[in-house]
Coordinates of C-alpha atoms in Angstrom, one line a residue:
M19 CA -23.0 -3.3 -3.6
K20 CA -23.6 -5.1 -0.3
K21 CA -24.4 -3.5 3.2
E22 CA -21.1 -4.8 4.3
Y23 CA -19.2 -3.2 1.7
W24 CA -20.6 0.4 2.3
I25 CA -19.7 -0.1 6.0
I26 CA -16.1 -1.0 5.0
L27 CA -15.8 2.0 2.7
I28 CA -17.2 4.3 5.8
A29 CA -14.6 2.6 8.0
Y30 CA -11.9 3.4 5.7
I31 CA -12.7 6.9 5.2
T32 CA -13.2 7.4 9.0
M33 CA -9.7 6.0 9.5
Q34 CA -8.2 8.2 7.1
V35 CA -9.5 11.4 8.9
S36 CA -9.5 9.7 12.4
S37 CA -6.4 11.4 13.3
L38 CA -7.8 14.7 13.9
A39 CA -9.3 13.5 16.8
G40 CA -7.1 10.4 17.7
V41 CA -3.9 12.1 17.9
P42 CA -4.8 14.5 20.6
L43 CA -6.4 11.7 22.5
V44 CA -3.3 9.7 22.4
V45 CA -1.3 13.0 23.5
Y46 CA -3.9 13.7 26.3
I47 CA -3.7 9.7 27.5
G48 CA 0.2 9.9 27.4
L49 CA 0.2 13.0 29.4
L50 CA -2.1 11.3 32.0
L51 CA 0.2 8.4 32.2
G52 CA 3.1 10.8 33.1
N53 CA 4.7 11.1 29.7
S54 CA 6.2 14.6 28.7
R55 CA 4.4 16.7 26.2
A56 CA 7.4 16.5 23.8
E57 CA 7.5 12.8 23.9
M58 CA 3.8 12.3 23.1
Q59 CA 4.0 14.9 20.4
Q60 CA 6.6 12.9 18.6
L61 CA 4.9 9.6 19.3
A62 CA 1.3 10.3 18.9
I63 CA 1.0 10.1 15.0
P64 CA 2.8 6.8 14.7
Y65 CA 0.7 5.2 17.9
W66 CA -2.6 6.5 16.3
I67 CA -1.7 5.2 12.8
V68 CA -1.0 1.6 14.3
I69 CA -4.1 1.8 16.4
S70 CA -6.5 3.2 13.6
F71 CA -5.3 0.9 10.9
S72 CA -5.4 -2.4 13.0
L73 CA -8.8 -1.5 14.3
T74 CA -10.0 -0.9 10.9
L75 CA -8.4 -4.3 9.6
L76 CA -10.3 -6.1 12.5
I77 CA -13.6 -4.3 11.3
V78 CA -13.1 -5.2 7.8
L79 CA -12.2 -8.9 8.5
F80 CA -15.1 -9.1 10.7
L81 CA -17.7 -7.9 8.1
L82 CA -16.3 -10.3 5.4
R83 CA -16.0 -13.3 7.7
N84 CA -19.2 -14.7 5.9
D85 CA -18.2 -13.4 2.5
R86 CA -17.0 -16.6 0.9
K87 CA -17.0 -14.9 -2.6
L88 CA -13.5 -13.8 -2.6
E89 CA -13.5 -14.3 -6.3
L90 CA -14.2 -11.6 -8.8
N91 CA -16.9 -13.4 -10.7
D92 CA -17.4 -17.0 -11.0
E93 CA -15.6 -19.4 -8.8
R94 CA -15.4 -21.7 -12.1
H95 CA -13.0 -19.1 -13.5
L96 CA -10.6 -18.9 -10.4
A97 CA -7.1 -19.3 -11.4
S98 CA -5.4 -22.4 -9.9
P99 CA -3.3 -22.2 -6.7
V100 CA -0.1 -22.7 -8.9
V101 CA -0.9 -20.2 -11.4
S102 CA -2.1 -17.8 -8.6
I103 CA 1.1 -18.1 -6.8
A104 CA 3.1 -17.7 -10.2
W105 CA 1.0 -14.4 -10.8
A106 CA 1.3 -13.3 -7.1
V107 CA 5.3 -13.4 -7.4
G108 CA 5.4 -12.1 -11.0
G109 CA 3.1 -9.5 -10.1
I110 CA 5.6 -7.8 -7.9
F111 CA 8.2 -7.3 -10.9
I112 CA 5.0 -6.3 -12.8
A113 CA 4.2 -3.7 -10.2
L114 CA 7.8 -2.5 -9.7
F115 CA 8.1 -2.2 -13.5
A116 CA 4.8 -0.1 -13.9
Q117 CA 6.1 2.0 -10.9
S118 CA 9.3 2.7 -12.6
F119 CA 7.8 3.6 -16.1
A120 CA 5.2 5.8 -14.5
A121 CA 8.1 7.7 -12.5
T122 CA 9.9 7.9 -15.7
I123 CA 7.1 9.6 -17.5
E124 CA 6.5 11.8 -14.5
S125 CA 10.1 12.9 -14.6
M126 CA 9.8 13.8 -18.4
L127 CA 6.9 15.8 -17.3
G128 CA 8.9 18.0 -14.9
I129 CA 7.5 16.5 -11.7
E130 CA 9.9 15.9 -9.0
V131 CA 11.0 12.2 -8.4
G132 CA 10.3 10.8 -5.0
S133 CA 7.1 10.6 -2.9
E134 CA 6.7 12.8 0.3
N135 CA 4.1 10.3 1.4
T136 CA 6.9 7.6 1.4
Q137 CA 9.4 9.9 3.0
Q138 CA 7.0 10.8 5.9
I139 CA 6.2 7.0 6.5
L140 CA 10.0 6.1 6.5
G141 CA 10.3 9.1 9.3
L142 CA 7.6 7.6 11.1
I143 CA 9.2 4.1 11.0
E144 CA 12.3 5.5 12.4
T145 CA 10.6 6.9 15.4
F146 CA 8.3 3.8 16.1
P147 CA 9.5 0.8 14.0
I148 CA 6.3 -1.0 14.3
V149 CA 4.7 1.3 11.8
I150 CA 6.5 -1.0 9.2
I151 CA 3.6 -3.5 9.7
V152 CA 1.0 -0.9 8.6
S153 CA 3.0 0.5 5.9
S154 CA 4.0 -3.0 4.5
I155 CA 1.2 -5.3 5.5
I156 CA -2.2 -3.7 7.2
G157 CA -2.2 -0.9 4.6
P158 CA -1.8 -2.9 1.4
I159 CA -4.2 -5.5 2.7
L160 CA -6.9 -2.5 3.5
E161 CA -6.2 -1.0 0.2
E162 CA -6.6 -4.1 -1.9
I163 CA -10.0 -4.8 -0.4
V164 CA -11.4 -1.3 -0.6
F165 CA -10.0 -0.3 -4.0
R166 CA -9.8 -3.6 -5.8
K167 CA -12.1 -6.0 -4.4
I168 CA -15.2 -3.4 -3.4
L169 CA -14.6 -0.4 -5.7
F170 CA -12.9 -2.0 -9.0
G171 CA -15.1 -5.3 -8.4
S172 CA -18.4 -3.3 -8.4
L173 CA -17.4 -1.3 -11.2
Y174 CA -16.4 -4.2 -13.2
K175 CA -19.7 -5.7 -13.2
R176 CA -21.1 -2.7 -14.9
M177 CA -18.3 -1.7 -17.5
N178 CA -15.3 -2.9 -19.1
F179 CA -11.8 -3.5 -17.5
F180 CA -10.3 -0.2 -18.6
F181 CA -12.9 2.3 -17.3
A182 CA -13.3 0.1 -14.3
A183 CA -9.7 0.1 -13.4
L184 CA -9.3 3.9 -14.5
I185 CA -11.9 5.0 -12.1
S186 CA -10.7 3.0 -9.3
S187 CA -7.2 3.6 -9.7
V188 CA -7.7 7.6 -9.7
I189 CA -9.5 7.3 -6.6
F190 CA -7.0 5.1 -5.2
A191 CA -4.2 7.8 -6.3
V192 CA -6.4 10.6 -4.7
A193 CA -6.7 8.9 -1.6
H194 CA -3.0 9.0 -1.0
F195 CA -3.1 13.0 -1.0
E196 CA -0.3 13.5 -3.6
L197 CA -2.0 14.7 -6.8
E198 CA 1.1 15.4 -8.5
H199 CA 1.8 11.7 -8.5
I200 CA -1.4 10.6 -9.6
L201 CA 0.0 9.0 -12.8
L202 CA 2.3 6.7 -10.3
Y203 CA -0.3 5.8 -8.2
S204 CA -2.9 5.1 -11.0
A205 CA -0.2 3.0 -12.7
M206 CA -0.1 0.7 -9.6
G207 CA -4.0 0.7 -9.5
F208 CA -3.9 -0.7 -13.0
T209 CA -1.3 -3.4 -12.2
F210 CA -3.1 -4.6 -9.0
A211 CA -6.7 -4.7 -10.6
F212 CA -5.0 -6.6 -13.6
L213 CA -3.7 -9.4 -11.2
Y214 CA -7.1 -9.4 -9.8
V215 CA -8.9 -10.0 -12.9
K216 CA -6.3 -12.4 -14.2
T217 CA -6.6 -14.8 -11.3
K218 CA -10.2 -13.7 -9.9
R219 CA -8.3 -14.1 -6.3
I220 CA -8.1 -10.9 -4.1
L221 CA -5.2 -12.5 -2.3
V222 CA -2.9 -12.4 -5.5
P223 CA -3.0 -8.4 -5.5
I224 CA -2.5 -8.3 -2.0
F225 CA 0.7 -10.6 -1.9
A226 CA 2.0 -8.3 -4.7
H227 CA 1.3 -5.2 -3.0
V228 CA 2.5 -6.3 0.4
A229 CA 5.8 -7.5 -1.1
M230 CA 6.4 -4.2 -3.2
N231 CA 5.7 -1.9 -0.2
T232 CA 8.0 -4.3 2.1
L233 CA 10.7 -4.3 -0.8
V234 CA 10.7 -0.4 -1.1
V235 CA 10.8 0.1 2.7
V236 CA 13.7 -2.2 3.2
I237 CA 15.7 -0.5 0.4
Q238 CA 14.8 3.1 1.5
L239 CA 15.8 2.3 5.2
N240 CA 19.1 0.5 4.2
Q241 CA 20.0 3.1 1.3
G242 CA 23.4 4.2 3.2
K243 CA 24.2 0.5 3.6
L244 CA 23.5 -0.3 0.0
E245 CA 25.5 2.6 -1.4
K246 CA 28.5 1.6 0.7
W247 CA 28.0 -1.9 -0.6
L248 CA 28.2 -0.9 -4.3
Q249 CA 31.1 1.3 -3.5
D250 CA 32.9 -1.4 -2.0
A251 CA 32.0 -3.8 -5.0
E252 CA 33.3 -1.1 -7.5
Q253 CA 36.6 -1.0 -5.4
I254 CA 36.7 -4.7 -5.4
Q255 CA 36.2 -4.9 -8.9
S256 CA 38.8 -2.3 -9.8
F257 CA 41.3 -4.1 -7.8
I258 CA 40.7 -7.3 -9.5
G259 CA 40.8 -5.5 -12.9
G260 CA 44.4 -4.2 -12.0
F261 CA 45.8 -7.7 -12.3

């Protein structure tokens, strides 16, 4: 594995645990600037999430600035731009299907439906809306570079697709700190690894991941409006059916 890849992995892990020092630092700076402790305790976490993820992305992009080998193996086997776009768009639906299928299996196993991680993120977005940039764009980009390009890509050179995808996907699941939903996150990992192998372009799973996260967040934030819209639609349908 390249030296730059090791540095990226270290930077990503550091980002994940940086809140232990970063959040108190943000609170301290906020107090120095005259903000109340109650206000800073509410804003410190979303502030630090935006700062840490943004800095990590800048570090990653800097380290990859000379890495022209964005493909998985051989440039001659890269999917064409048109095919890549098709897989990127289709990958959104494949990912949503895989997520739904995995959630169904978890439900059958008695695992409670719903992700605590997602609910926490939604709460942070409501407190500090710019966090949506992290959850929908920066986060997925970092995850695809770390878990697909680096981890899966390195493993895939040494073993077949199934085991490379399995190992990298389980690590991807564990990194979300929701072991009860390991099947759900692993299904996502397999899906994005498949898109990467199919096209040899990391931008394809990045696009699908960004789009899926954005769609999920938008739906969750507007769930009340959607339910009202469905109720209105049912009332209109009943009214029309009365004629």
